[in-house]
Amino acid sequence: MNSDDAIVKRMNVIVKENGGQLALANAIGVDQGFISKIVNRKQEMSYYLIRKLCFQLKYSPEWLILGTGEKKINKPESAKLITEIQMLRTEVDILHARMRAYEMEMKDLRRSLNLDEEQQQQAG
């Protein structure tokens, strides 16, 4: 699984701003290997990690997930923040599902085109 390149770039910004992977991991209470897997695109960014970065380090979920808005939250309201994260996560899940559907459709179209070419070659 590969994380979205833009999210990984923003994660790298967070790592640098917080003194490296180990310091960041310690600051939010996760294993450094977990951070490393995200940064090295071996694991997708999780809701769990997004929540920790937003609640504990005050990063904006909108900035983290979509790359828009302010990077940091000045006065977070817990309930509003949770709702915002969940809504953004749902949007991301929907986009991933649409992308998978399009990929499957493309495979079917390619398979169909290849069959048509083979039939034409056999007929010709």
JSON list of C-alpha atoms in Angstrom, two decimals, residues 17-98:
[
{"chain": "A", "resi": 17, "resn": "GLU", "atom": "CA", "xyz": [9.36, 20.41, 12.52]},
{"chain": "A", "resi": 18, "resn": "ASN", "atom": "CA", "xyz": [9.33, 18.00, 15.45]},
{"chain": "A", "resi": 19, "resn": "GLY", "atom": "CA", "xyz": [13.01, 17.01, 15.47]},
{"chain": "A", "resi": 20, "resn": "GLY", "atom": "CA", "xyz": [12.97, 13.81, 13.42]},
{"chain": "A", "resi": 21, "resn": "GLN", "atom": "CA", "xyz": [11.09, 10.54, 13.41]},
{"chain": "A", "resi": 22, "resn": "LEU", "atom": "CA", "xyz": [12.10, 9.40, 16.90]},
{"chain": "A", "resi": 23, "resn": "ALA", "atom": "CA", "xyz": [11.29, 12.75, 18.53]},
{"chain": "A", "resi": 24, "resn": "LEU", "atom": "CA", "xyz": [7.94, 12.89, 16.74]},
{"chain": "A", "resi": 25, "resn": "ALA", "atom": "CA", "xyz": [7.12, 9.31, 17.72]},
{"chain": "A", "resi": 26, "resn": "ASN", "atom": "CA", "xyz": [7.94, 10.08, 21.35]},
{"chain": "A", "resi": 27, "resn": "ALA", "atom": "CA", "xyz": [5.89, 13.30, 21.28]},
{"chain": "A", "resi": 28, "resn": "ILE", "atom": "CA", "xyz": [2.73, 11.51, 20.18]},
{"chain": "A", "resi": 29, "resn": "GLY", "atom": "CA", "xyz": [3.31, 8.15, 21.84]},
{"chain": "A", "resi": 30, "resn": "VAL", "atom": "CA", "xyz": [3.81, 5.86, 18.86]},
{"chain": "A", "resi": 31, "resn": "ASP", "atom": "CA", "xyz": [6.64, 3.62, 17.71]},
{"chain": "A", "resi": 32, "resn": "GLN", "atom": "CA", "xyz": [9.27, 5.25, 15.50]},
{"chain": "A", "resi": 33, "resn": "GLY", "atom": "CA", "xyz": [8.89, 2.35, 13.04]},
{"chain": "A", "resi": 34, "resn": "PHE", "atom": "CA", "xyz": [5.27, 3.37, 12.51]},
{"chain": "A", "resi": 35, "resn": "ILE", "atom": "CA", "xyz": [6.39, 6.88, 11.47]},
{"chain": "A", "resi": 36, "resn": "SER", "atom": "CA", "xyz": [9.12, 5.39, 9.28]},
{"chain": "A", "resi": 37, "resn": "LYS", "atom": "CA", "xyz": [6.64, 3.16, 7.42]},
{"chain": "A", "resi": 38, "resn": "ILE", "atom": "CA", "xyz": [4.43, 6.16, 6.61]},
{"chain": "A", "resi": 39, "resn": "VAL", "atom": "CA", "xyz": [7.36, 8.33, 5.47]},
{"chain": "A", "resi": 40, "resn": "ASN", "atom": "CA", "xyz": [8.80, 5.49, 3.37]},
{"chain": "A", "resi": 41, "resn": "ARG", "atom": "CA", "xyz": [5.43, 4.70, 1.79]},
{"chain": "A", "resi": 42, "resn": "LYS", "atom": "CA", "xyz": [5.27, 1.18, 3.22]},
{"chain": "A", "resi": 43, "resn": "GLN", "atom": "CA", "xyz": [2.04, 1.93, 5.09]},
{"chain": "A", "resi": 44, "resn": "GLU", "atom": "CA", "xyz": [-0.83, 4.31, 4.48]},
{"chain": "A", "resi": 45, "resn": "MET", "atom": "CA", "xyz": [-1.50, 7.24, 6.76]},
{"chain": "A", "resi": 46, "resn": "SER", "atom": "CA", "xyz": [-4.00, 6.03, 9.35]},
{"chain": "A", "resi": 47, "resn": "TYR", "atom": "CA", "xyz": [-6.91, 7.77, 11.05]},
{"chain": "A", "resi": 48, "resn": "TYR", "atom": "CA", "xyz": [-5.14, 6.90, 14.34]},
{"chain": "A", "resi": 49, "resn": "LEU", "atom": "CA", "xyz": [-2.00, 8.83, 13.36]},
{"chain": "A", "resi": 50, "resn": "ILE", "atom": "CA", "xyz": [-3.95, 11.76, 11.92]},
{"chain": "A", "resi": 51, "resn": "ARG", "atom": "CA", "xyz": [-5.91, 12.03, 15.16]},
{"chain": "A", "resi": 52, "resn": "LYS", "atom": "CA", "xyz": [-2.71, 12.01, 17.25]},
{"chain": "A", "resi": 53, "resn": "LEU", "atom": "CA", "xyz": [-1.02, 14.66, 15.08]},
{"chain": "A", "resi": 54, "resn": "CYS", "atom": "CA", "xyz": [-4.10, 16.87, 15.21]},
{"chain": "A", "resi": 55, "resn": "PHE", "atom": "CA", "xyz": [-4.98, 16.54, 18.89]},
{"chain": "A", "resi": 56, "resn": "GLN", "atom": "CA", "xyz": [-1.51, 16.37, 20.40]},
{"chain": "A", "resi": 57, "resn": "LEU", "atom": "CA", "xyz": [0.50, 18.60, 18.08]},
{"chain": "A", "resi": 58, "resn": "LYS", "atom": "CA", "xyz": [-2.38, 20.81, 16.86]},
{"chain": "A", "resi": 59, "resn": "TYR", "atom": "CA", "xyz": [-1.92, 20.21, 13.12]},
{"chain": "A", "resi": 60, "resn": "SER", "atom": "CA", "xyz": [-5.00, 20.96, 11.06]},
{"chain": "A", "resi": 61, "resn": "PRO", "atom": "CA", "xyz": [-6.63, 17.82, 9.64]},
{"chain": "A", "resi": 62, "resn": "GLU", "atom": "CA", "xyz": [-7.63, 19.82, 6.56]},
{"chain": "A", "resi": 63, "resn": "TRP", "atom": "CA", "xyz": [-3.99, 20.76, 5.94]},
{"chain": "A", "resi": 64, "resn": "LEU", "atom": "CA", "xyz": [-2.70, 17.29, 6.74]},
{"chain": "A", "resi": 65, "resn": "ILE", "atom": "CA", "xyz": [-5.16, 15.39, 4.55]},
{"chain": "A", "resi": 66, "resn": "LEU", "atom": "CA", "xyz": [-5.97, 17.85, 1.78]},
{"chain": "A", "resi": 67, "resn": "GLY", "atom": "CA", "xyz": [-3.10, 20.34, 1.89]},
{"chain": "A", "resi": 68, "resn": "THR", "atom": "CA", "xyz": [-5.43, 23.32, 2.27]},
{"chain": "A", "resi": 69, "resn": "GLY", "atom": "CA", "xyz": [-6.01, 25.83, 5.01]},
{"chain": "A", "resi": 70, "resn": "GLU", "atom": "CA", "xyz": [-3.77, 26.70, 7.94]},
{"chain": "A", "resi": 71, "resn": "LYS", "atom": "CA", "xyz": [-1.12, 24.18, 8.98]},
{"chain": "A", "resi": 72, "resn": "LYS", "atom": "CA", "xyz": [-1.74, 24.57, 12.69]},
{"chain": "A", "resi": 73, "resn": "ILE", "atom": "CA", "xyz": [-4.94, 24.99, 14.68]},
{"chain": "A", "resi": 74, "resn": "ASN", "atom": "CA", "xyz": [-4.95, 27.97, 16.98]},
{"chain": "A", "resi": 75, "resn": "LYS", "atom": "CA", "xyz": [-7.94, 27.13, 19.18]},
{"chain": "A", "resi": 76, "resn": "PRO", "atom": "CA", "xyz": [-9.12, 23.59, 18.57]},
{"chain": "A", "resi": 77, "resn": "GLU", "atom": "CA", "xyz": [-12.60, 22.62, 19.60]},
{"chain": "A", "resi": 78, "resn": "SER", "atom": "CA", "xyz": [-12.49, 18.89, 20.28]},
{"chain": "A", "resi": 79, "resn": "ALA", "atom": "CA", "xyz": [-15.95, 17.94, 19.01]},
{"chain": "A", "resi": 80, "resn": "LYS", "atom": "CA", "xyz": [-15.59, 20.09, 15.89]},
{"chain": "A", "resi": 81, "resn": "LEU", "atom": "CA", "xyz": [-12.10, 18.70, 15.24]},
{"chain": "A", "resi": 82, "resn": "ILE", "atom": "CA", "xyz": [-13.26, 15.08, 15.56]},
{"chain": "A", "resi": 83, "resn": "THR", "atom": "CA", "xyz": [-16.13, 15.75, 13.16]},
{"chain": "A", "resi": 84, "resn": "GLU", "atom": "CA", "xyz": [-13.81, 17.48, 10.69]},
{"chain": "A", "resi": 85, "resn": "ILE", "atom": "CA", "xyz": [-11.34, 14.58, 10.77]},
{"chain": "A", "resi": 86, "resn": "GLN", "atom": "CA", "xyz": [-14.12, 12.02, 10.30]},
{"chain": "A", "resi": 87, "resn": "MET", "atom": "CA", "xyz": [-15.63, 13.97, 7.40]},
{"chain": "A", "resi": 88, "resn": "LEU", "atom": "CA", "xyz": [-12.26, 14.32, 5.68]},
{"chain": "A", "resi": 89, "resn": "ARG", "atom": "CA", "xyz": [-11.51, 10.63, 6.27]},
{"chain": "A", "resi": 90, "resn": "THR", "atom": "CA", "xyz": [-14.85, 9.72, 4.70]},
{"chain": "A", "resi": 91, "resn": "GLU", "atom": "CA", "xyz": [-14.06, 11.92, 1.68]},
{"chain": "A", "resi": 92, "resn": "VAL", "atom": "CA", "xyz": [-10.66, 10.26, 1.30]},
{"chain": "A", "resi": 93, "resn": "ASP", "atom": "CA", "xyz": [-12.24, 6.79, 1.57]},
{"chain": "A", "resi": 94, "resn": "ILE", "atom": "CA", "xyz": [-14.80, 7.70, -1.10]},
{"chain": "A", "resi": 95, "resn": "LEU", "atom": "CA", "xyz": [-12.06, 9.00, -3.41]},
{"chain": "A", "resi": 96, "resn": "HIS", "atom": "CA", "xyz": [-10.01, 5.81, -2.90]},
{"chain": "A", "resi": 97, "resn": "ALA", "atom": "CA", "xyz": [-13.09, 3.67, -3.65]},
{"chain": "A", "resi": 98, "resn": "ARG", "atom": "CA", "xyz": [-13.80, 5.67, -6.81]}
]
